[in-house]
mmCIF file of C-alpha atoms in Angstrom:
data_model
loop_
_atom_site.group_PDB
_atom_site.id
_atom_site.type_symbol
_atom_site.label_atom_id
_atom_site.label_comp_id
_atom_site.label_asym_id
_atom_site.label_seq_id
_atom_site.Cartn_x
_atom_site.Cartn_y
_atom_site.Cartn_z
ATOM 1 C CA MET A 22 -23.533 -29.368 -17.844
ATOM 2 C CA ILE A 23 -24.430 -25.497 -17.709
ATOM 3 C CA ASP A 24 -21.446 -23.438 -18.279
ATOM 4 C CA VAL A 25 -20.702 -20.487 -15.749
ATOM 5 C CA ASN A 26 -20.266 -17.228 -16.811
ATOM 6 C CA PRO A 27 -17.866 -14.984 -14.778
ATOM 7 C CA VAL A 28 -19.440 -12.985 -11.359
ATOM 8 C CA SER A 29 -19.887 -9.767 -11.014
ATOM 9 C CA ALA A 30 -19.576 -8.455 -7.426
ATOM 10 C CA GLN A 31 -22.370 -5.672 -8.059
ATOM 11 C CA ALA A 32 -26.423 -6.216 -7.972
ATOM 12 C CA GLY A 33 -28.372 -5.510 -10.798
ATOM 13 C CA SER A 34 -31.567 -3.826 -11.237
ATOM 14 C CA ALA A 35 -34.797 -4.992 -12.437
ATOM 15 C CA SER A 36 -33.976 -4.191 -16.161
ATOM 16 C CA ASP A 37 -30.523 -5.832 -15.553
ATOM 17 C CA LEU A 38 -32.174 -9.083 -14.825
ATOM 18 C CA ILE A 39 -34.560 -9.369 -17.492
ATOM 19 C CA ASN A 40 -32.103 -7.851 -20.037
ATOM 20 C CA GLY A 41 -29.905 -11.210 -18.359
ATOM 21 C CA VAL A 42 -32.505 -13.476 -19.042
ATOM 22 C CA ASN A 43 -33.080 -12.355 -22.410
ATOM 23 C CA ALA A 44 -29.464 -12.677 -23.375
ATOM 24 C CA LEU A 45 -29.639 -16.495 -22.054
ATOM 25 C CA ARG A 46 -32.889 -16.843 -23.935
ATOM 26 C CA GLN A 47 -31.162 -15.547 -27.045
ATOM 27 C CA SER A 48 -27.700 -17.793 -26.821
ATOM 28 C CA GLN A 49 -30.005 -21.333 -26.675
ATOM 29 C CA GLY A 50 -31.963 -19.761 -30.092
ATOM 30 C CA LEU A 51 -35.026 -18.366 -28.265
ATOM 31 C CA GLU A 52 -36.830 -15.536 -28.592
ATOM 32 C CA PRO A 53 -36.865 -12.878 -25.556
ATOM 33 C CA TYR A 54 -39.338 -12.536 -23.214
ATOM 34 C CA THR A 55 -41.795 -9.336 -23.819
ATOM 35 C CA VAL A 56 -41.774 -6.793 -20.488
ATOM 36 C CA ASP A 57 -45.365 -7.106 -19.050
ATOM 37 C CA SER A 58 -46.063 -4.176 -16.761
ATOM 38 C CA PHE A 59 -48.511 -6.034 -14.732
ATOM 39 C CA LEU A 60 -45.438 -8.781 -13.919
ATOM 40 C CA MET A 61 -42.987 -6.032 -12.867
ATOM 41 C CA SER A 62 -45.042 -4.436 -10.274
ATOM 42 C CA TYR A 63 -45.817 -8.459 -9.338
ATOM 43 C CA ALA A 64 -42.570 -9.262 -9.058
ATOM 44 C CA GLN A 65 -41.405 -6.018 -6.991
ATOM 45 C CA THR A 66 -44.244 -6.840 -4.729
ATOM 46 C CA HIS A 67 -42.433 -9.671 -3.608
ATOM 47 C CA SER A 68 -38.688 -8.635 -3.813
ATOM 48 C CA ASP A 69 -40.053 -6.377 -1.406
ATOM 49 C CA TYR A 70 -41.825 -8.797 0.554
ATOM 50 C CA MET A 71 -38.762 -11.048 1.111
ATOM 51 C CA ALA A 72 -36.643 -8.119 2.327
ATOM 52 C CA SER A 73 -38.897 -7.635 4.963
ATOM 53 C CA LEU A 74 -38.579 -10.949 6.227
ATOM 54 C CA GLY A 75 -34.442 -10.996 5.567
ATOM 55 C CA THR A 76 -35.265 -14.376 3.896
ATOM 56 C CA TRP A 77 -36.355 -15.804 0.431
ATOM 57 C CA THR A 78 -39.842 -17.446 -0.105
ATOM 58 C CA HIS A 79 -42.067 -18.194 -2.571
ATOM 59 C CA VAL A 80 -45.108 -17.594 -0.386
ATOM 60 C CA ARG A 81 -46.450 -13.685 -0.625
ATOM 61 C CA SER A 82 -47.992 -11.490 1.686
ATOM 62 C CA ASP A 83 -51.525 -13.334 1.579
ATOM 63 C CA GLY A 84 -50.567 -16.598 2.072
ATOM 64 C CA THR A 85 -51.085 -17.259 -1.905
ATOM 65 C CA THR A 86 -47.848 -18.211 -4.574
ATOM 66 C CA ALA A 87 -47.391 -17.217 -8.135
ATOM 67 C CA PHE A 88 -47.941 -21.088 -8.772
ATOM 68 C CA ASP A 89 -51.285 -20.588 -7.834
ATOM 69 C CA HIS A 90 -52.125 -18.043 -10.470
ATOM 70 C CA GLY A 91 -50.055 -20.077 -13.448
ATOM 71 C CA ILE A 92 -47.423 -17.769 -13.084
ATOM 72 C CA LYS A 93 -43.328 -19.213 -13.059
ATOM 73 C CA GLU A 94 -41.177 -18.010 -10.622
ATOM 74 C CA ASN A 95 -37.467 -17.814 -9.954
ATOM 75 C CA VAL A 96 -35.952 -16.326 -6.061
ATOM 76 C CA ALA A 97 -32.947 -15.393 -5.079
ATOM 77 C CA MET A 98 -31.212 -13.840 -1.944
ATOM 78 C CA GLY A 99 -27.538 -12.913 -1.209
ATOM 79 C CA THR A 100 -25.389 -10.054 -0.408
ATOM 80 C CA ASN A 101 -24.137 -8.012 -3.528
ATOM 81 C CA MET A 102 -25.362 -10.905 -5.909
ATOM 82 C CA SER A 103 -25.048 -10.006 -9.434
ATOM 83 C CA VAL A 104 -27.524 -10.531 -12.215
ATOM 84 C CA ASP A 105 -25.206 -13.100 -13.911
ATOM 85 C CA TYR A 106 -24.423 -15.252 -10.662
ATOM 86 C CA CYS A 107 -27.964 -15.050 -9.811
ATOM 87 C CA ILE A 108 -28.566 -16.422 -13.356
ATOM 88 C CA TYR A 109 -25.819 -18.510 -14.238
ATOM 89 C CA THR A 110 -25.254 -20.052 -10.703
ATOM 90 C CA VAL A 111 -28.383 -19.685 -8.197
ATOM 91 C CA TRP A 112 -30.849 -20.312 -10.846
ATOM 92 C CA ALA A 113 -28.296 -22.903 -12.815
ATOM 93 C CA ASP A 114 -30.627 -26.091 -11.806
ATOM 94 C CA TYR A 115 -33.264 -27.790 -14.330
ATOM 95 C CA SER A 116 -36.137 -26.561 -12.150
ATOM 96 C CA HIS A 117 -34.960 -22.688 -12.399
ATOM 97 C CA TRP A 118 -33.559 -23.134 -15.902
ATOM 98 C CA VAL A 119 -36.929 -24.014 -17.530
ATOM 99 C CA THR A 120 -38.998 -20.940 -15.868
ATOM 100 C CA MET A 121 -35.838 -19.156 -18.264
ATOM 101 C CA VAL A 122 -35.738 -20.916 -21.135
ATOM 102 C CA GLY A 123 -38.293 -23.918 -20.897
ATOM 103 C CA TYR A 124 -40.540 -21.917 -23.193
ATOM 104 C CA ASP A 125 -40.783 -20.850 -26.576
ATOM 105 C CA GLY A 126 -41.925 -17.113 -25.646
ATOM 106 C CA GLY A 127 -43.936 -15.336 -22.755
ATOM 107 C CA THR A 128 -44.170 -12.490 -21.077
ATOM 108 C CA VAL A 129 -41.714 -11.453 -18.064
ATOM 109 C CA GLY A 130 -41.496 -9.360 -15.429
ATOM 110 C CA ALA A 131 -38.517 -9.066 -12.464
ATOM 111 C CA GLY A 132 -38.251 -7.392 -9.174
ATOM 112 C CA VAL A 133 -34.987 -6.336 -7.474
ATOM 113 C CA THR A 134 -34.953 -4.988 -3.875
ATOM 114 C CA ILE A 135 -31.952 -4.336 -2.458
ATOM 115 C CA THR A 136 -31.270 -3.531 2.196
ATOM 116 C CA ASP A 137 -28.990 -1.356 3.383
ATOM 117 C CA ASP A 138 -26.974 -4.243 4.327
ATOM 118 C CA SER A 139 -26.621 -5.400 0.867
ATOM 119 C CA THR A 140 -28.251 -7.734 0.656
ATOM 120 C CA VAL A 141 -30.317 -8.239 -2.705
ATOM 121 C CA TYR A 142 -33.294 -10.094 -3.687
ATOM 122 C CA TYR A 143 -34.266 -10.969 -7.121
ATOM 123 C CA THR A 144 -37.952 -12.001 -7.954
ATOM 124 C CA LEU A 145 -38.673 -13.381 -11.700
ATOM 125 C CA ASN A 146 -42.045 -13.930 -12.809
ATOM 126 C CA VAL A 147 -42.856 -15.434 -16.364
ATOM 127 C CA ILE A 148 -46.042 -16.342 -18.147
ATOM 128 C CA PRO A 149 -45.296 -18.559 -21.070
ATOM 129 C CA ALA A 150 -46.547 -18.398 -24.345
ATOM 130 C CA GLY A 151 -50.494 -19.279 -24.677
ATOM 131 C CA GLY A 152 -51.063 -19.029 -21.031
ATOM 132 C CA SER A 153 -52.493 -16.287 -18.915
ATOM 133 C CA TYR A 154 -52.657 -15.389 -15.132
ATOM 134 C CA ASP A 155 -55.528 -17.038 -13.390
ATOM 135 C CA ASP A 156 -55.107 -19.789 -15.591
ATOM 136 C CA VAL A 157 -54.885 -22.142 -11.681
ATOM 137 C CA PRO A 158 -58.570 -21.551 -10.566
ATOM 138 C CA GLU A 159 -58.680 -19.533 -7.056
ATOM 139 C CA ASP A 160 -60.477 -22.453 -5.627
ATOM 140 C CA GLU A 161 -58.210 -25.215 -6.195
ATOM 141 C CA ASP A 162 -56.614 -26.881 -3.557
ATOM 142 C CA ASP A 163 -53.122 -26.342 -3.006
ATOM 143 C CA PRO A 164 -50.713 -28.805 -3.123
ATOM 144 C CA PRO A 165 -49.828 -30.987 -0.212
ATOM 145 C CA ALA A 166 -46.542 -29.289 1.672
ATOM 146 C CA GLY A 167 -43.124 -31.068 0.034
ATOM 147 C CA GLU A 168 -45.150 -31.977 -3.037
ATOM 148 C CA THR A 169 -45.053 -30.250 -6.485
ATOM 149 C CA THR A 170 -47.329 -29.600 -9.914
ATOM 150 C CA GLU A 171 -46.877 -29.611 -12.775
ATOM 151 C CA GLU A 172 -47.213 -26.428 -13.011
ATOM 152 C CA THR A 173 -44.535 -25.459 -10.286
ATOM 153 C CA ASP A 174 -41.817 -28.202 -10.389
ATOM 154 C CA ILE A 175 -40.621 -26.537 -7.567
ATOM 155 C CA PRO A 176 -41.306 -27.379 -3.549
ATOM 156 C CA ILE A 177 -42.825 -24.028 -1.851
ATOM 157 C CA TYR A 178 -41.245 -25.330 1.234
ATOM 158 C CA PRO A 179 -37.510 -23.986 2.678
ATOM 159 C CA VAL A 180 -34.699 -26.574 3.330
ATOM 160 C CA THR A 181 -35.148 -28.459 6.050
ATOM 161 C CA ILE A 182 -31.438 -28.521 7.553
ATOM 162 C CA ASN A 183 -29.849 -31.439 9.801
ATOM 163 C CA THR A 184 -28.167 -31.025 13.065
ATOM 164 C CA PRO A 185 -24.454 -32.012 13.564
ATOM 165 C CA ASP A 186 -23.140 -35.658 15.016
ATOM 166 C CA LYS A 187 -21.383 -35.838 17.770
ATOM 167 C CA ASP A 188 -18.001 -35.178 15.889
ATOM 168 C CA GLY A 189 -20.054 -32.006 15.003
ATOM 169 C CA ILE A 190 -20.482 -33.283 11.220
ATOM 170 C CA ILE A 191 -23.743 -32.464 9.045
ATOM 171 C CA ILE A 192 -24.602 -34.051 6.316
ATOM 172 C CA HIS A 193 -27.683 -33.324 4.227
ATOM 173 C CA THR A 194 -29.644 -35.538 1.437
ATOM 174 C CA VAL A 195 -30.721 -33.571 -1.605
ATOM 175 C CA GLN A 196 -34.501 -33.643 -1.733
ATOM 176 C CA TYR A 197 -36.809 -33.470 -4.870
ATOM 177 C CA GLY A 198 -36.427 -29.632 -5.964
ATOM 178 C CA GLU A 199 -33.501 -28.583 -3.591
ATOM 179 C CA THR A 200 -31.179 -26.466 -5.421
ATOM 180 C CA LEU A 201 -27.387 -26.025 -4.208
ATOM 181 C CA TRP A 202 -27.713 -22.683 -3.466
ATOM 182 C CA GLY A 203 -31.013 -22.864 -1.340
ATOM 183 C CA ILE A 204 -29.268 -25.551 1.048
ATOM 184 C CA ALA A 205 -26.536 -23.454 1.070
ATOM 185 C CA GLU A 206 -28.976 -20.731 2.154
ATOM 186 C CA ALA A 207 -30.417 -22.675 4.799
ATOM 187 C CA TYR A 208 -26.911 -24.014 6.374
ATOM 188 C CA GLY A 209 -25.454 -20.312 6.127
ATOM 189 C CA VAL A 210 -22.133 -21.681 4.121
ATOM 190 C CA THR A 211 -21.225 -21.066 0.707
ATOM 191 C CA ILE A 212 -21.550 -23.136 -2.191
ATOM 192 C CA SER A 213 -17.563 -23.099 -2.523
ATOM 193 C CA GLN A 214 -17.724 -25.055 1.306
ATOM 194 C CA ILE A 215 -20.428 -27.484 0.783
ATOM 195 C CA LEU A 216 -18.540 -28.573 -2.870
ATOM 196 C CA THR A 217 -14.983 -28.380 -1.171
ATOM 197 C CA ASN A 218 -16.492 -30.577 1.727
ATOM 198 C CA SER A 219 -18.505 -32.702 -0.647
ATOM 199 C CA ASN A 220 -14.964 -33.488 -2.702
ATOM 200 C CA LEU A 221 -16.961 -32.022 -5.680
ATOM 201 C CA SER A 222 -15.711 -30.027 -8.231
ATOM 202 C CA SER A 223 -15.898 -26.406 -8.116
ATOM 203 C CA ASP A 224 -17.505 -26.072 -11.362
ATOM 204 C CA THR A 225 -20.060 -27.918 -9.712
ATOM 205 C CA THR A 226 -23.855 -26.341 -10.393
ATOM 206 C CA ASP A 227 -26.329 -29.436 -10.027
ATOM 207 C CA VAL A 228 -27.608 -31.831 -7.292
ATOM 208 C CA LEU A 229 -29.547 -34.666 -7.615
ATOM 209 C CA GLU A 230 -32.094 -36.178 -5.434
ATOM 210 C CA GLY A 231 -30.962 -38.222 -2.845
ATOM 211 C CA GLN A 232 -27.511 -36.789 -3.121
ATOM 212 C CA THR A 233 -25.296 -36.683 0.022
ATOM 213 C CA LEU A 234 -23.816 -33.398 0.904
ATOM 214 C CA VAL A 235 -21.179 -32.561 3.505
ATOM 215 C CA ILE A 236 -22.147 -29.487 4.678
ATOM 216 C CA GLN A 237 -19.683 -29.366 7.435
ATOM 217 C CA THR A 238 -16.807 -31.427 8.197
ATOM 218 C CA ALA A 239 -15.773 -32.906 12.231
ATOM 219 C CA THR A 240 -15.471 -29.801 14.352
ATOM 220 C CA GLU A 241 -11.962 -30.071 15.566
ATOM 221 C CA PRO A 242 -11.027 -29.267 19.451
ATOM 222 C CA THR A 243 -9.594 -26.322 20.399
ATOM 223 C CA ALA A 244 -6.077 -26.468 21.669
ATOM 224 C CA THR A 245 -5.819 -25.729 25.146
ATOM 225 C CA PRO A 246 -1.991 -23.702 25.025
ATOM 226 C CA SER A 247 0.467 -25.382 28.230
ATOM 227 C CA PRO A 248 0.914 -23.831 31.152
ATOM 228 C CA SER A 249 4.348 -22.036 30.927
ATOM 229 C CA PRO A 250 6.738 -23.425 33.985
ATOM 230 C CA THR A 251 6.962 -21.030 36.931
ATOM 231 C CA ILE A 252 10.735 -20.617 37.451
ATOM 232 C CA ASP A 253 11.929 -20.740 41.169
ATOM 233 C CA PRO A 254 13.655 -17.118 41.823
ATOM 234 C CA GLY A 255 15.076 -18.654 45.007
ATOM 235 C CA THR A 256 16.038 -17.034 47.770
ATOM 236 C CA PRO A 257 17.360 -13.086 47.070
ATOM 237 C CA THR A 258 21.002 -12.983 48.135
ATOM 238 C CA PRO A 259 21.776 -9.315 49.990
ATOM 239 C CA THR A 260 24.106 -7.284 47.928
ATOM 240 C CA GLN A 261 27.299 -6.558 50.013
ATOM 241 C CA ILE A 262 28.151 -2.913 49.200
ATOM 242 C CA ARG A 263 32.084 -2.834 49.110
ATOM 243 C CA PRO A 264 33.557 0.102 50.337
ATOM 244 C CA THR A 265 34.574 3.011 48.036
ATOM 245 C CA MET A 266 38.560 2.739 47.242
ATOM 246 C CA THR A 267 40.513 5.888 48.237
ATOM 247 C CA PRO A 268 42.807 6.609 45.354
ATOM 248 C CA TYR A 269 46.420 6.689 46.670
ATOM 249 C CA PRO A 270 48.166 10.072 45.808
ATOM 250 C CA THR A 271 50.519 9.891 42.315
ATOM 251 C CA SER A 272 53.706 10.228 43.773
ATOM 252 C CA THR A 273 55.866 12.894 42.306
ATOM 253 C CA PRO A 274 59.165 12.011 40.592
ATOM 254 C CA ALA A 275 61.919 14.066 42.549
ATOM 255 C CA PRO A 276 63.805 16.490 40.708
ATOM 256 C CA THR A 277 67.012 15.533 39.155
ATOM 257 C CA ARG A 278 70.458 17.458 40.833
ATOM 258 C CA THR A 279 72.412 18.888 38.654
ATOM 259 C CA ALA A 280 76.283 18.874 39.821
ATOM 260 C CA THR A 281 77.675 22.770 40.349
ATOM 261 C CA GLU A 282 81.067 23.566 39.873
ATOM 262 C CA PRO A 283 83.719 24.542 42.920
ATOM 263 C CA PRO A 284 83.908 27.838 43.150
ATOM 264 C CA SER A 285 87.715 29.301 41.804
ATOM 265 C CA LEU A 286 90.709 30.394 43.922
ATOM 266 C CA VAL A 287 89.212 34.173 43.753
ATOM 267 C CA HIS A 288 86.157 33.113 44.988
ATOM 268 C CA ARG A 289 86.718 31.029 47.766
ATOM 269 C CA VAL A 290 89.337 33.700 49.497
ATOM 270 C CA MET A 291 87.250 36.921 48.649
ATOM 271 C CA GLY A 292 84.055 35.433 49.509
ATOM 272 C CA ASP A 293 85.313 34.994 53.295
ATOM 273 C CA SER A 294 85.468 38.314 54.995
ATOM 274 C CA ARG A 295 88.147 36.940 57.548
ATOM 275 C CA ASN A 296 90.266 35.810 54.376
ATOM 276 C CA VAL A 297 89.998 39.108 53.098
ATOM 277 C CA GLY A 298 90.803 41.205 56.431
ATOM 278 C CA PHE A 299 94.139 38.524 56.531
ATOM 279 C CA GLY A 300 95.122 39.279 52.738
ATOM 280 C CA LEU A 301 94.862 42.720 53.680
ATOM 281 C CA ILE A 302 97.241 42.585 56.699
ATOM 282 C CA ALA A 303 99.564 40.442 55.047
ATOM 283 C CA ILE A 304 99.834 42.872 52.136
ATOM 284 C CA CYS A 305 100.003 46.046 54.371
ATOM 285 C CA GLY A 306 103.074 44.079 56.272
ATOM 286 C CA LEU A 307 105.078 43.110 52.942
ATOM 287 C CA GLY A 308 104.518 46.614 51.614
ATOM 288 C CA LEU A 309 106.351 48.051 55.252
ATOM 289 C CA LEU A 310 108.730 45.379 55.116
ATOM 290 C CA VAL A 311 109.477 46.597 51.519
ATOM 291 C CA VAL A 312 109.606 50.059 52.555
ATOM 292 C CA LEU A 313 112.118 49.733 55.448
ATOM 293 C CA TYR A 314 114.126 47.667 52.971
ATOM 294 C CA LEU A 315 114.711 50.356 50.567
ATOM 295 C CA GLY A 316 115.009 52.728 52.419
ATOM 296 C CA PHE A 317 118.277 50.872 54.410
ATOM 297 C CA LEU A 318 119.699 50.402 51.443
ATOM 298 C CA LYS A 319 119.162 54.110 50.246
ATOM 299 C CA ASN A 320 121.216 55.345 53.612
ATOM 300 C CA SER A 321 123.817 52.734 53.345
#
């Protein structure tokens, strides 16, 4: 089992890819590959071609493959795919692993193309030590579709996808040379989805020929929401207008009567002019009598 390194969410350059492969080789006790200018150009041209197609392939624009010329090749594509993820996850199966660490030495070239939508296309080309370009004769027949040769170890046709069954389940049977990454790319799902659906460990990197994988589980029908019951508002009852009440006037309390003392005798007598007149007459008459009496007595 291959240890998977942590994944970085940043794409790398061609030199980063070569450095990553050589670091892997050194960890396995192998000499690093030597960079070859021809292989650098060869790999970069293919990455550019894959980007123009929008998919990964081993077939070049002229219809040939690297394997036709004795060149080992790994390719990969993914959104913002890092070098570490490419090496330790996408290329973690045996066929791709051999290209990186299966030889004591050799020359290497790499190509990286990043499109505007952040999709990264990686190409790694290796000529093993002792080999050379065009080891495979140009007039040699290409292997039939679906077959492999000792020179390639990798099928040159894409994964054939299966359609969902009546329940929406998609089952894929692994064919020789297929990789977990290639299967995920073909179906447009993630590796973690396949591992979860197939009840496999999240650190699984290898799949075997004949192994069945659950690409998609049963599609659950979308629940139709029940209509909300319509409440009958009934016949509206006319609103009766109530007359405005005129407020009653507020009763003003009557003033409290204060008892008045009766007038004095003098006030009663002097307050009536008639009584005053009678009083004066009486006084005058009395005075006249006094005068007459006194005068009579004096004469006597």
